[in-house]
PDB file of C-alpha atoms and ligand atoms in Angstrom:
ATOM      1  CA  MET A   1     129.771  59.739 -83.625  1.00  0.00           C
ATOM      2  CA  THR A   2     133.476  60.040 -83.661  1.00  0.00           C
ATOM      3  CA  THR A   3     135.134  61.772 -85.871  1.00  0.00           C
ATOM      4  CA  ALA A   4     137.877  60.515 -88.333  1.00  0.00           C
ATOM      5  CA  PRO A   5     141.367  61.186 -87.762  1.00  0.00           C
ATOM      6  CA  ASN A   6     142.677  64.763 -89.314  1.00  0.00           C
ATOM      7  CA  ALA A   7     139.309  65.695 -90.370  1.00  0.00           C
ATOM      8  CA  GLU A   8     139.553  69.126 -90.085  1.00  0.00           C
ATOM      9  CA  GLN A   9     142.898  69.438 -91.452  1.00  0.00           C
ATOM     10  CA  ARG A  10     142.091  67.132 -94.467  1.00  0.00           C
ATOM     11  CA  ALA A  11     139.079  69.823 -94.731  1.00  0.00           C
ATOM     12  CA  ARG A  12     141.277  72.366 -94.803  1.00  0.00           C
ATOM     13  CA  TRP A  13     144.189  71.428 -97.176  1.00  0.00           C
ATOM     14  CA  ASN A  14     141.240  69.816 -99.811  1.00  0.00           C
ATOM     15  CA  GLY A  15     139.590  73.431 -99.492  1.00  0.00           C
ATOM     16  CA  PRO A  16     140.990  76.611 -98.587  1.00  0.00           C
ATOM     17  CA  SER A  17     144.456  76.365 -97.909  1.00  0.00           C
ATOM     18  CA  GLY A  18     144.752  73.408-100.732  1.00  0.00           C
ATOM     19  CA  THR A  19     143.562  76.128-103.103  1.00  0.00           C
ATOM     20  CA  ALA A  20     145.895  79.096-101.880  1.00  0.00           C
ATOM     21  CA  TRP A  21     149.151  76.869-102.250  1.00  0.00           C
ATOM     22  CA  THR A  22     148.062  75.616-105.663  1.00  0.00           C
ATOM     23  CA  GLU A  23     148.026  79.082-106.637  1.00  0.00           C
ATOM     24  CA  TYR A  24     150.477  80.479-105.074  1.00  0.00           C
ATOM     25  CA  ALA A  25     152.657  77.390-104.864  1.00  0.00           C
ATOM     26  CA  GLU A  26     155.982  79.367-106.138  1.00  0.00           C
ATOM     27  CA  HIS A  27     155.592  82.356-103.856  1.00  0.00           C
ATOM     28  CA  PHE A  28     154.807  79.724-100.931  1.00  0.00           C
ATOM     29  CA  GLU A  29     158.173  78.206-101.516  1.00  0.00           C
ATOM     30  CA  ARG A  30     160.306  81.411-102.079  1.00  0.00           C
ATOM     31  CA  GLY A  31     159.265  82.718 -98.924  1.00  0.00           C
ATOM     32  CA  TYR A  32     161.077  79.807 -96.698  1.00  0.00           C
ATOM     33  CA  ALA A  33     164.048  79.603 -99.608  1.00  0.00           C
ATOM     34  CA  ASP A  34     166.685  80.683 -97.317  1.00  0.00           C
ATOM     35  CA  TYR A  35     166.143  76.880 -95.633  1.00  0.00           C
ATOM     36  CA  ASP A  36     166.195  75.076 -98.859  1.00  0.00           C
ATOM     37  CA  ALA A  37     170.457  74.429 -98.801  1.00  0.00           C
ATOM     38  CA  ALA A  38     170.057  73.129 -94.897  1.00  0.00           C
ATOM     39  CA  TYR A  39     167.247  70.995 -95.541  1.00  0.00           C
ATOM     40  CA  LEU A  40     168.869  69.303 -98.384  1.00  0.00           C
ATOM     41  CA  ALA A  41     171.982  68.577 -97.010  1.00  0.00           C
ATOM     42  CA  ALA A  42     170.311  67.217 -93.404  1.00  0.00           C
ATOM     43  CA  VAL A  43     168.427  64.761 -96.238  1.00  0.00           C
ATOM     44  CA  ASP A  44     171.798  64.384 -97.947  1.00  0.00           C
ATOM     45  CA  ALA A  45     170.214  61.651-100.168  1.00  0.00           C
ATOM     46  CA  ARG A  46     172.099  59.187-101.931  1.00  0.00           C
ATOM     47  CA  ALA A  47     171.342  56.894-105.204  1.00  0.00           C
ATOM     48  CA  GLU A  48     170.522  54.032-103.080  1.00  0.00           C
ATOM     49  CA  ASP A  49     167.952  55.736-100.945  1.00  0.00           C
ATOM     50  CA  LEU A  50     164.423  54.844-101.324  1.00  0.00           C
ATOM     51  CA  VAL A  51     162.549  58.430 -99.164  1.00  0.00           C
ATOM     52  CA  LEU A  52     159.806  59.333 -97.674  1.00  0.00           C
ATOM     53  CA  ASP A  53     158.069  62.928 -97.922  1.00  0.00           C
ATOM     54  CA  VAL A  54     155.094  63.603 -95.455  1.00  0.00           C
ATOM     55  CA  GLY A  55     152.959  66.319 -96.357  1.00  0.00           C
ATOM     56  CA  SER A  56     155.241  66.671 -99.699  1.00  0.00           C
ATOM     57  CA  GLY A  57     152.507  69.408-101.064  1.00  0.00           C
ATOM     58  CA  PRO A  58     153.605  71.331-104.229  1.00  0.00           C
ATOM     59  CA  GLY A  59     156.552  68.874-104.594  1.00  0.00           C
ATOM     60  CA  ALA A  60     159.341  71.313-105.139  1.00  0.00           C
ATOM     61  CA  LEU A  61     161.559  69.880-102.678  1.00  0.00           C
ATOM     62  CA  ALA A  62     160.696  66.165-102.991  1.00  0.00           C
ATOM     63  CA  LEU A  63     161.184  66.804-106.781  1.00  0.00           C
ATOM     64  CA  ARG A  64     164.908  68.661-105.238  1.00  0.00           C
ATOM     65  CA  ILE A  65     165.767  65.445-103.661  1.00  0.00           C
ATOM     66  CA  ALA A  66     164.518  62.761-106.261  1.00  0.00           C
ATOM     67  CA  THR A  67     167.856  64.587-108.078  1.00  0.00           C
ATOM     68  CA  THR A  68     169.925  62.475-105.848  1.00  0.00           C
ATOM     69  CA  ALA A  69     167.701  59.506-104.455  1.00  0.00           C
ATOM     70  CA  ARG A  70     166.866  56.433-106.001  1.00  0.00           C
ATOM     71  CA  ARG A  71     163.450  57.027-105.451  1.00  0.00           C
ATOM     72  CA  VAL A  72     160.800  59.554-103.380  1.00  0.00           C
ATOM     73  CA  VAL A  73     157.471  58.857-102.520  1.00  0.00           C
ATOM     74  CA  GLY A  74     155.794  62.208-101.192  1.00  0.00           C
ATOM     75  CA  VAL A  75     152.230  61.672 -99.284  1.00  0.00           C
ATOM     76  CA  ASP A  76     149.779  64.038 -98.987  1.00  0.00           C
ATOM     77  CA  VAL A  77     146.441  64.500 -97.434  1.00  0.00           C
ATOM     78  CA  SER A  78     145.185  67.225-100.168  1.00  0.00           C
ATOM     79  CA  ALA A  79     144.010  65.865-103.446  1.00  0.00           C
ATOM     80  CA  PRO A  80     144.931  69.437-105.651  1.00  0.00           C
ATOM     81  CA  LEU A  81     148.511  69.511-104.323  1.00  0.00           C
ATOM     82  CA  VAL A  82     149.173  65.926-105.119  1.00  0.00           C
ATOM     83  CA  ASP A  83     147.686  66.822-108.482  1.00  0.00           C
ATOM     84  CA  LEU A  84     150.240  69.800-108.612  1.00  0.00           C
ATOM     85  CA  ALA A  85     153.390  67.563-108.218  1.00  0.00           C
ATOM     86  CA  ARG A  86     152.572  65.089-110.021  1.00  0.00           C
ATOM     87  CA  ARG A  87     152.220  67.638-112.874  1.00  0.00           C
ATOM     88  CA  ARG A  88     155.645  69.333-111.401  1.00  0.00           C
ATOM     89  CA  ALA A  89     157.293  65.495-111.596  1.00  0.00           C
ATOM     90  CA  GLN A  90     156.123  65.256-114.910  1.00  0.00           C
ATOM     91  CA  ALA A  91     157.210  68.566-116.527  1.00  0.00           C
ATOM     92  CA  ALA A  92     160.772  68.309-115.167  1.00  0.00           C
ATOM     93  CA  GLY A  93     160.757  64.287-116.699  1.00  0.00           C
ATOM     94  CA  ARG A  94     161.360  62.952-112.802  1.00  0.00           C
ATOM     95  CA  ASP A  95     159.519  59.801-112.970  1.00  0.00           C
ATOM     96  CA  ASN A  96     161.510  58.484-109.499  1.00  0.00           C
ATOM     97  CA  ALA A  97     159.415  60.584-107.696  1.00  0.00           C
ATOM     98  CA  ILE A  98     155.754  60.107-107.280  1.00  0.00           C
ATOM     99  CA  PHE A  99     152.623  61.486-105.564  1.00  0.00           C
ATOM    100  CA  VAL A 100     150.440  59.510-103.665  1.00  0.00           C
ATOM    101  CA  ALA A 101     146.748  60.745-102.059  1.00  0.00           C
ATOM    102  CA  ALA A 102     147.109  59.864 -98.232  1.00  0.00           C
ATOM    103  CA  ASP A 103     146.865  60.467 -94.830  1.00  0.00           C
ATOM    104  CA  ALA A 104     150.013  59.862 -93.498  1.00  0.00           C
ATOM    105  CA  GLN A 105     149.046  59.874 -89.733  1.00  0.00           C
ATOM    106  CA  VAL A 106     146.589  56.479 -90.821  1.00  0.00           C
ATOM    107  CA  ASP A 107     148.013  55.050 -94.142  1.00  0.00           C
ATOM    108  CA  PRO A 108     151.520  55.943 -95.142  1.00  0.00           C
ATOM    109  CA  PRO A 109     152.444  54.324 -97.924  1.00  0.00           C
ATOM    110  CA  ASP A 110     153.219  51.097 -97.506  1.00  0.00           C
ATOM    111  CA  GLU A 111     156.050  50.384-100.608  1.00  0.00           C
ATOM    112  CA  GLY A 112     159.160  51.016 -97.837  1.00  0.00           C
ATOM    113  CA  PRO A 113     161.131  49.963 -96.053  1.00  0.00           C
ATOM    114  CA  PHE A 114     162.142  53.412 -96.526  1.00  0.00           C
ATOM    115  CA  ASP A 115     165.641  54.745 -95.865  1.00  0.00           C
ATOM    116  CA  VAL A 116     165.002  58.137 -95.156  1.00  0.00           C
ATOM    117  CA  VAL A 117     161.784  59.806 -93.995  1.00  0.00           C
ATOM    118  CA  VAL A 118     161.955  63.216 -94.380  1.00  0.00           C
ATOM    119  CA  SER A 119     158.810  66.626 -93.810  1.00  0.00           C
ATOM    120  CA  HIS A 120     159.546  69.690 -95.068  1.00  0.00           C
ATOM    121  CA  PHE A 121     156.962  71.912 -92.721  1.00  0.00           C
ATOM    122  CA  GLY A 122     154.444  68.743 -93.590  1.00  0.00           C
ATOM    123  CA  SER A 123     154.614  66.734 -90.223  1.00  0.00           C
ATOM    124  CA  MET A 124     153.025  69.468 -87.504  1.00  0.00           C
ATOM    125  CA  PHE A 125     149.182  68.880 -88.341  1.00  0.00           C
ATOM    126  CA  PHE A 126     148.478  65.796 -87.077  1.00  0.00           C
ATOM    127  CA  ASP A 127     145.328  64.916 -84.526  1.00  0.00           C
ATOM    128  CA  ASP A 128     147.822  62.275 -82.879  1.00  0.00           C
ATOM    129  CA  SER A 129     151.386  62.797 -83.147  1.00  0.00           C
ATOM    130  CA  VAL A 130     152.602  60.124 -81.591  1.00  0.00           C
ATOM    131  CA  ALA A 131     150.659  57.970 -83.569  1.00  0.00           C
ATOM    132  CA  ALA A 132     152.042  59.072 -86.767  1.00  0.00           C
ATOM    133  CA  PHE A 133     155.655  59.278 -85.799  1.00  0.00           C
ATOM    134  CA  THR A 134     155.076  55.351 -84.467  1.00  0.00           C
ATOM    135  CA  SER A 135     153.580  54.687 -88.059  1.00  0.00           C
ATOM    136  CA  LEU A 136     156.480  56.888 -89.596  1.00  0.00           C
ATOM    137  CA  CYS A 137     159.467  54.684 -87.591  1.00  0.00           C
ATOM    138  CA  ARG A 138     158.271  51.645 -88.744  1.00  0.00           C
ATOM    139  CA  ALA A 139     158.126  52.795 -92.196  1.00  0.00           C
ATOM    140  CA  LEU A 140     161.606  52.983 -91.965  1.00  0.00           C
ATOM    141  CA  ARG A 141     164.150  50.476 -92.075  1.00  0.00           C
ATOM    142  CA  PRO A 142     166.251  50.095 -88.889  1.00  0.00           C
ATOM    143  CA  GLY A 143     168.945  52.648 -88.467  1.00  0.00           C
ATOM    144  CA  GLY A 144     166.873  54.623 -91.122  1.00  0.00           C
ATOM    145  CA  ARG A 145     166.432  58.778 -90.626  1.00  0.00           C
ATOM    146  CA  LEU A 146     164.077  61.158 -90.302  1.00  0.00           C
ATOM    147  CA  VAL A 147     164.551  64.403 -90.901  1.00  0.00           C
ATOM    148  CA  LEU A 148     162.137  67.047 -90.063  1.00  0.00           C
ATOM    149  CA  LEU A 149     161.885  70.846 -90.602  1.00  0.00           C
ATOM    150  CA  THR A 150     159.287  72.746 -88.268  1.00  0.00           C
ATOM    151  CA  TRP A 151     158.532  76.145 -87.333  1.00  0.00           C
ATOM    152  CA  GLN A 152     159.493  77.394 -84.107  1.00  0.00           C
ATOM    153  CA  GLY A 153     157.005  78.997 -81.821  1.00  0.00           C
ATOM    154  CA  PRO A 154     155.213  82.253 -82.098  1.00  0.00           C
ATOM    155  CA  GLU A 155     157.125  84.638 -80.795  1.00  0.00           C
ATOM    156  CA  ARG A 156     160.486  83.842 -83.247  1.00  0.00           C
ATOM    157  CA  ASN A 157     158.297  84.156 -86.471  1.00  0.00           C
ATOM    158  CA  PRO A 158     156.674  87.495 -86.537  1.00  0.00           C
ATOM    159  CA  TRP A 159     156.499  86.705 -89.997  1.00  0.00           C
ATOM    160  CA  GLN A 160     152.799  84.966 -89.485  1.00  0.00           C
ATOM    161  CA  VAL A 161     152.165  86.390 -86.523  1.00  0.00           C
ATOM    162  CA  GLU A 162     152.682  90.010 -87.085  1.00  0.00           C
ATOM    163  CA  VAL A 163     150.024  89.411 -90.051  1.00  0.00           C
ATOM    164  CA  LEU A 164     147.888  87.818 -87.942  1.00  0.00           C
ATOM    165  CA  ARG A 165     147.765  90.364 -85.690  1.00  0.00           C
ATOM    166  CA  ALA A 166     147.318  93.098 -88.520  1.00  0.00           C
ATOM    167  CA  LEU A 167     144.347  91.190 -89.861  1.00  0.00           C
ATOM    168  CA  HIS A 168     143.009  91.080 -86.848  1.00  0.00           C
ATOM    169  CA  PRO A 169     143.065  95.233 -85.366  1.00  0.00           C
ATOM    170  CA  ASP A 170     139.765  94.863 -82.958  1.00  0.00           C
ATOM    171  CA  GLN A 171     139.902  91.907 -81.075  1.00  0.00           C
ATOM    172  CA  GLU A 172     142.959  89.146 -79.824  1.00  0.00           C
ATOM    173  CA  ALA A 173     144.590  87.566 -83.302  1.00  0.00           C
ATOM    174  CA  PRO A 174     143.860  84.003 -82.882  1.00  0.00           C
ATOM    175  CA  ILE A 175     147.803  82.621 -83.364  1.00  0.00           C
ATOM    176  CA  PRO A 176     148.224  78.789 -83.926  1.00  0.00           C
ATOM    177  CA  PRO A 177     148.712  76.738 -81.142  1.00  0.00           C
ATOM    178  CA  THR A 178     151.952  74.975 -80.034  1.00  0.00           C
ATOM    179  CA  ASP A 179     150.070  71.661 -78.863  1.00  0.00           C
ATOM    180  CA  GLY A 180     148.010  70.567 -81.387  1.00  0.00           C
ATOM    181  CA  PRO A 181     147.586  70.816 -85.659  1.00  0.00           C
ATOM    182  CA  SER A 182     148.978  73.897 -86.668  1.00  0.00           C
ATOM    183  CA  PRO A 183     152.589  75.603 -88.020  1.00  0.00           C
ATOM    184  CA  PHE A 184     153.331  75.531 -84.745  1.00  0.00           C
ATOM    185  CA  GLY A 185     152.541  72.370 -83.233  1.00  0.00           C
ATOM    186  CA  LEU A 186     156.237  70.878 -83.568  1.00  0.00           C
ATOM    187  CA  SER A 187     157.323  74.402 -82.089  1.00  0.00           C
ATOM    188  CA  ASP A 188     158.692  73.537 -78.970  1.00  0.00           C
ATOM    189  CA  ALA A 189     161.620  71.201 -78.538  1.00  0.00           C
ATOM    190  CA  ALA A 190     160.576  69.644 -75.586  1.00  0.00           C
ATOM    191  CA  ARG A 191     157.042  68.246 -77.107  1.00  0.00           C
ATOM    192  CA  VAL A 192     159.199  67.220 -80.217  1.00  0.00           C
ATOM    193  CA  ARG A 193     161.787  65.032 -78.609  1.00  0.00           C
ATOM    194  CA  SER A 194     158.664  63.563 -76.216  1.00  0.00           C
ATOM    195  CA  VAL A 195     156.746  62.883 -79.542  1.00  0.00           C
ATOM    196  CA  LEU A 196     159.448  61.188 -81.396  1.00  0.00           C
ATOM    197  CA  GLY A 197     160.776  59.501 -78.254  1.00  0.00           C
ATOM    198  CA  ALA A 198     157.697  58.014 -77.861  1.00  0.00           C
ATOM    199  CA  ALA A 199     157.244  57.174 -81.448  1.00  0.00           C
ATOM    200  CA  GLY A 200     160.396  54.757 -80.929  1.00  0.00           C
ATOM    201  CA  PHE A 201     163.085  57.241 -82.387  1.00  0.00           C
ATOM    202  CA  VAL A 202     166.413  57.722 -81.210  1.00  0.00           C
ATOM    203  CA  ASP A 203     169.432  60.390 -81.363  1.00  0.00           C
ATOM    204  CA  VAL A 204     166.777  63.107 -81.206  1.00  0.00           C
ATOM    205  CA  GLU A 205     168.883  66.274 -82.567  1.00  0.00           C
ATOM    206  CA  LEU A 206     167.436  69.829 -83.097  1.00  0.00           C
ATOM    207  CA  GLU A 207     168.935  72.310 -84.620  1.00  0.00           C
ATOM    208  CA  ASP A 208     168.498  76.074 -83.861  1.00  0.00           C
ATOM    209  CA  LEU A 209     167.845  77.775 -87.802  1.00  0.00           C
ATOM    210  CA  ARG A 210     167.259  81.236 -88.806  1.00  0.00           C
ATOM    211  CA  ALA A 211     166.697  83.268 -92.042  1.00  0.00           C
ATOM    212  CA  PRO A 212     165.062  85.914 -93.360  1.00  0.00           C
ATOM    213  CA  HIS A 213     160.949  85.106 -94.009  1.00  0.00           C
ATOM    214  CA  TRP A 214     160.469  86.546 -97.541  1.00  0.00           C
ATOM    215  CA  SER A 215     156.712  87.584 -97.828  1.00  0.00           C
ATOM    216  CA  GLY A 216     156.421  89.564-101.521  1.00  0.00           C
ATOM    217  CA  ALA A 217     158.615  91.160-104.010  1.00  0.00           C
ATOM    218  CA  ASP A 218     157.236  94.417-102.657  1.00  0.00           C
ATOM    219  CA  PRO A 219     154.102  95.684-100.100  1.00  0.00           C
ATOM    220  CA  ASP A 220     151.510  95.535-102.741  1.00  0.00           C
ATOM    221  CA  ASP A 221     152.666  92.322-103.908  1.00  0.00           C
ATOM    222  CA  ALA A 222     152.611  90.950 -99.748  1.00  0.00           C
ATOM    223  CA  VAL A 223     149.245  92.724 -99.366  1.00  0.00           C
ATOM    224  CA  ARG A 224     147.889  90.981-102.658  1.00  0.00           C
ATOM    225  CA  PHE A 225     149.026  87.472-101.244  1.00  0.00           C
ATOM    226  CA  THR A 226     147.912  87.916 -98.074  1.00  0.00           C
ATOM    227  CA  VAL A 227     144.583  88.909 -99.221  1.00  0.00           C
ATOM    228  CA  THR A 228     143.570  86.197-100.867  1.00  0.00           C
ATOM    229  CA  HIS A 229     144.571  83.601 -98.676  1.00  0.00           C
ATOM    230  CA  ASN A 230     143.015  85.152 -95.939  1.00  0.00           C
ATOM    231  CA  ALA A 231     139.816  85.846 -97.664  1.00  0.00           C
ATOM    232  CA  ALA A 232     137.298  84.665 -95.455  1.00  0.00           C
ATOM    233  CA  VAL A 233     139.081  86.989 -92.794  1.00  0.00           C
ATOM    234  CA  LEU A 234     138.474  89.895 -94.598  1.00  0.00           C
ATOM    235  CA  ASP A 235     135.437  88.887 -96.030  1.00  0.00           C
ATOM    236  CA  GLY A 236     133.826  88.524 -92.512  1.00  0.00           C
ATOM    237  CA  TYR A 237     134.214  92.097 -91.832  1.00  0.00           C
ATOM    238  CA  ASP A 238     132.224  95.194 -92.945  1.00  0.00           C
ATOM    239  CA  GLU A 239     134.081  98.271 -94.994  1.00  0.00           C
ATOM    240  CA  ALA A 240     135.108 100.265 -91.728  1.00  0.00           C
ATOM    241  CA  ALA A 241     137.077  97.092 -90.501  1.00  0.00           C
ATOM    242  CA  ARG A 242     138.301  95.591 -93.851  1.00  0.00           C
ATOM    243  CA  ARG A 243     140.209  99.208 -94.487  1.00  0.00           C
ATOM    244  CA  ARG A 244     141.439  99.003 -90.977  1.00  0.00           C
ATOM    245  CA  ALA A 245     142.847  95.435 -91.361  1.00  0.00           C
ATOM    246  CA  LEU A 246     144.412  96.699 -94.937  1.00  0.00           C
ATOM    247  CA  ASP A 247     145.759  99.626 -93.828  1.00  0.00           C
ATOM    248  CA  ARG A 248     147.523  98.076 -90.780  1.00  0.00           C
ATOM    249  CA  LEU A 249     148.982  95.060 -93.297  1.00  0.00           C
ATOM    250  CA  ARG A 250     150.133  98.214 -95.540  1.00  0.00           C
ATOM    251  CA  ALA A 251     151.837  99.514 -93.008  1.00  0.00           C
ATOM    252  CA  LEU A 252     153.761  96.332 -91.655  1.00  0.00           C
ATOM    253  CA  PHE A 253     154.515  95.563 -94.930  1.00  0.00           C
ATOM    254  CA  GLU A 254     156.337  98.920 -95.634  1.00  0.00           C
ATOM    255  CA  ALA A 255     158.215  98.336 -92.284  1.00  0.00           C
ATOM    256  CA  HIS A 256     159.693  95.120 -93.530  1.00  0.00           C
ATOM    257  CA  HIS A 257     160.201  96.690 -96.930  1.00  0.00           C
ATOM    258  CA  THR A 258     164.092  95.932 -98.493  1.00  0.00           C
ATOM    259  CA  ARG A 259     166.107  96.046-101.456  1.00  0.00           C
ATOM    260  CA  ASP A 260     165.623  91.657-101.891  1.00  0.00           C
ATOM    261  CA  GLY A 261     161.595  92.156-101.041  1.00  0.00           C
ATOM    262  CA  VAL A 262     159.166  92.197 -98.345  1.00  0.00           C
ATOM    263  CA  LEU A 263     161.485  90.464 -94.704  1.00  0.00           C
ATOM    264  CA  PHE A 264     160.770  89.493 -91.605  1.00  0.00           C
ATOM    265  CA  ASP A 265     162.795  86.890 -88.804  1.00  0.00           C
ATOM    266  CA  SER A 266     162.088  83.416 -89.241  1.00  0.00           C
ATOM    267  CA  ALA A 267     162.910  80.748 -86.876  1.00  0.00           C
ATOM    268  CA  THR A 268     163.108  76.585 -87.737  1.00  0.00           C
ATOM    269  CA  TRP A 269     163.784  73.666 -86.301  1.00  0.00           C
ATOM    270  CA  LEU A 270     165.647  71.090 -88.381  1.00  0.00           C
ATOM    271  CA  VAL A 271     165.552  67.915 -86.479  1.00  0.00           C
ATOM    272  CA  ARG A 272     167.564  64.782 -87.257  1.00  0.00           C
ATOM    273  CA  ALA A 273     166.622  61.113 -85.613  1.00  0.00           C
ATOM    274  CA  ARG A 274     166.624  57.773 -86.139  1.00  0.00           C
ATOM    275  CA  ARG A 275     165.175  54.345 -86.206  1.00  0.00           C
ATOM    276  CA  PRO A 276     167.112  51.890 -83.911  1.00  0.00           C
TER     277      PRO A 276
HETATM  278  C1  SAM B   1     153.330  73.935 -95.102  1.00  0.00           C
HETATM  279  S1  SAM B   1     152.478  72.694 -96.692  1.00  0.00           S
HETATM  280  C2  SAM B   1     153.917  71.992 -96.888  1.00  0.00           C
HETATM  281  C3  SAM B   1     153.755  71.520 -98.131  1.00  0.00           C
HETATM  282  C4  SAM B   1     155.606  71.278 -98.567  1.00  0.00           C
HETATM  283  N1  SAM B   1     156.230  70.475 -97.913  1.00  0.00           N
HETATM  284  C5  SAM B   1     156.390  72.315 -98.605  1.00  0.00           C
HETATM  285  O1  SAM B   1     157.241  72.933 -97.726  1.00  0.00           O
HETATM  286  O2  SAM B   1     156.144  72.947 -99.564  1.00  0.00           O
HETATM  287  C6  SAM B   1     151.522  71.282 -95.550  1.00  0.00           C
HETATM  288  C7  SAM B   1     151.285  70.170 -96.121  1.00  0.00           C
HETATM  289  O3  SAM B   1     151.325  68.764 -95.294  1.00  0.00           O
HETATM  290  C8  SAM B   1     150.059  68.357 -95.791  1.00  0.00           C
HETATM  291  N2  SAM B   1     149.529  67.747 -94.773  1.00  0.00           N
HETATM  292  C9  SAM B   1     148.961  68.293 -93.629  1.00  0.00           C
HETATM  293  N3  SAM B   1     148.572  67.042 -92.766  1.00  0.00           N
HETATM  294  C10 SAM B   1     148.548  65.851 -93.230  1.00  0.00           C
HETATM  295  C11 SAM B   1     148.340  64.076 -93.230  1.00  0.00           C
HETATM  296  N4  SAM B   1     147.669  64.481 -92.066  1.00  0.00           N
HETATM  297  N5  SAM B   1     148.903  63.385 -93.587  1.00  0.00           N
HETATM  298  C12 SAM B   1     149.495  64.190 -95.403  1.00  0.00           C
HETATM  299  N6  SAM B   1     150.015  65.362 -95.002  1.00  0.00           N
HETATM  300  C13 SAM B   1     149.027  66.275 -94.342  1.00  0.00           C
HETATM  301  C14 SAM B   1     148.773  69.385 -95.964  1.00  0.00           C
HETATM  302  O4  SAM B   1     148.288  69.158 -97.151  1.00  0.00           O
HETATM  303  C15 SAM B   1     149.929  70.433 -96.804  1.00  0.00           C
HETATM  304  O5  SAM B   1     150.698  69.754 -98.282  1.00  0.00           O
END
């Protein structure tokens, strides 16, 4: 039996991750907010631009792009996140932003050609990245631009890795892979260049961005947030193991508590490319 593309990610984003992101959208958004200005400047959406946002999630960045673009189409595989983005668009009166539930790898929206394809942490989860970016390149007009924000590797993103280590004190932490669907799936610069080149893009440039990652207002907030969206891990522990994991989490967040909240180092790639 063959499995449909992205079956695991579809299940995840329509299941536990979709629920966590719907419930905690603002927390996630505040976490990476220090990258917003650089990302939006690179997108540089103009009044004539039709923009495709891949993996648009709760839609906050798509809605900000829609304040200057002609029209923004968000595509996301997660039905609950598409619903949330639509509700937010309606509440903001942004009728030039629409959100479509579809898999961008196999079924990108066909209302292009698009002037700009963007993705804010939404393009690292494809089973077949070359196939996905080939479709996205074809969705652009000739000369159209691609702008991506992706995480660099685990060693530069302790906000994620140290939390995983704290959650798994008695075994090796399951750090997401850098060569498959995962938050770190486009963290390797050589892989980004090779995938985008094979998909038909030219002028691929990666800019190294660093910013603090906000993980909560204080250690209590950070623990609450982490526990909620890692419930499956903690529910698998007996009482003693659960207590050890929670103690390590609290100690970690205490060590990163500042006047501006719980802050960790983080690093991203701002990727720019072009369809020839
Ligand atoms: C880390 S979230 C980022 C969401 C949003 N762009 C943001 O930054 O707030 C990743 C998003 O990519 C979406 N996604 C994953 N695989 C996808 C695919 N094959 N097609 C479309 N969306 C996908 C997920 O459903 C999720 O909403």
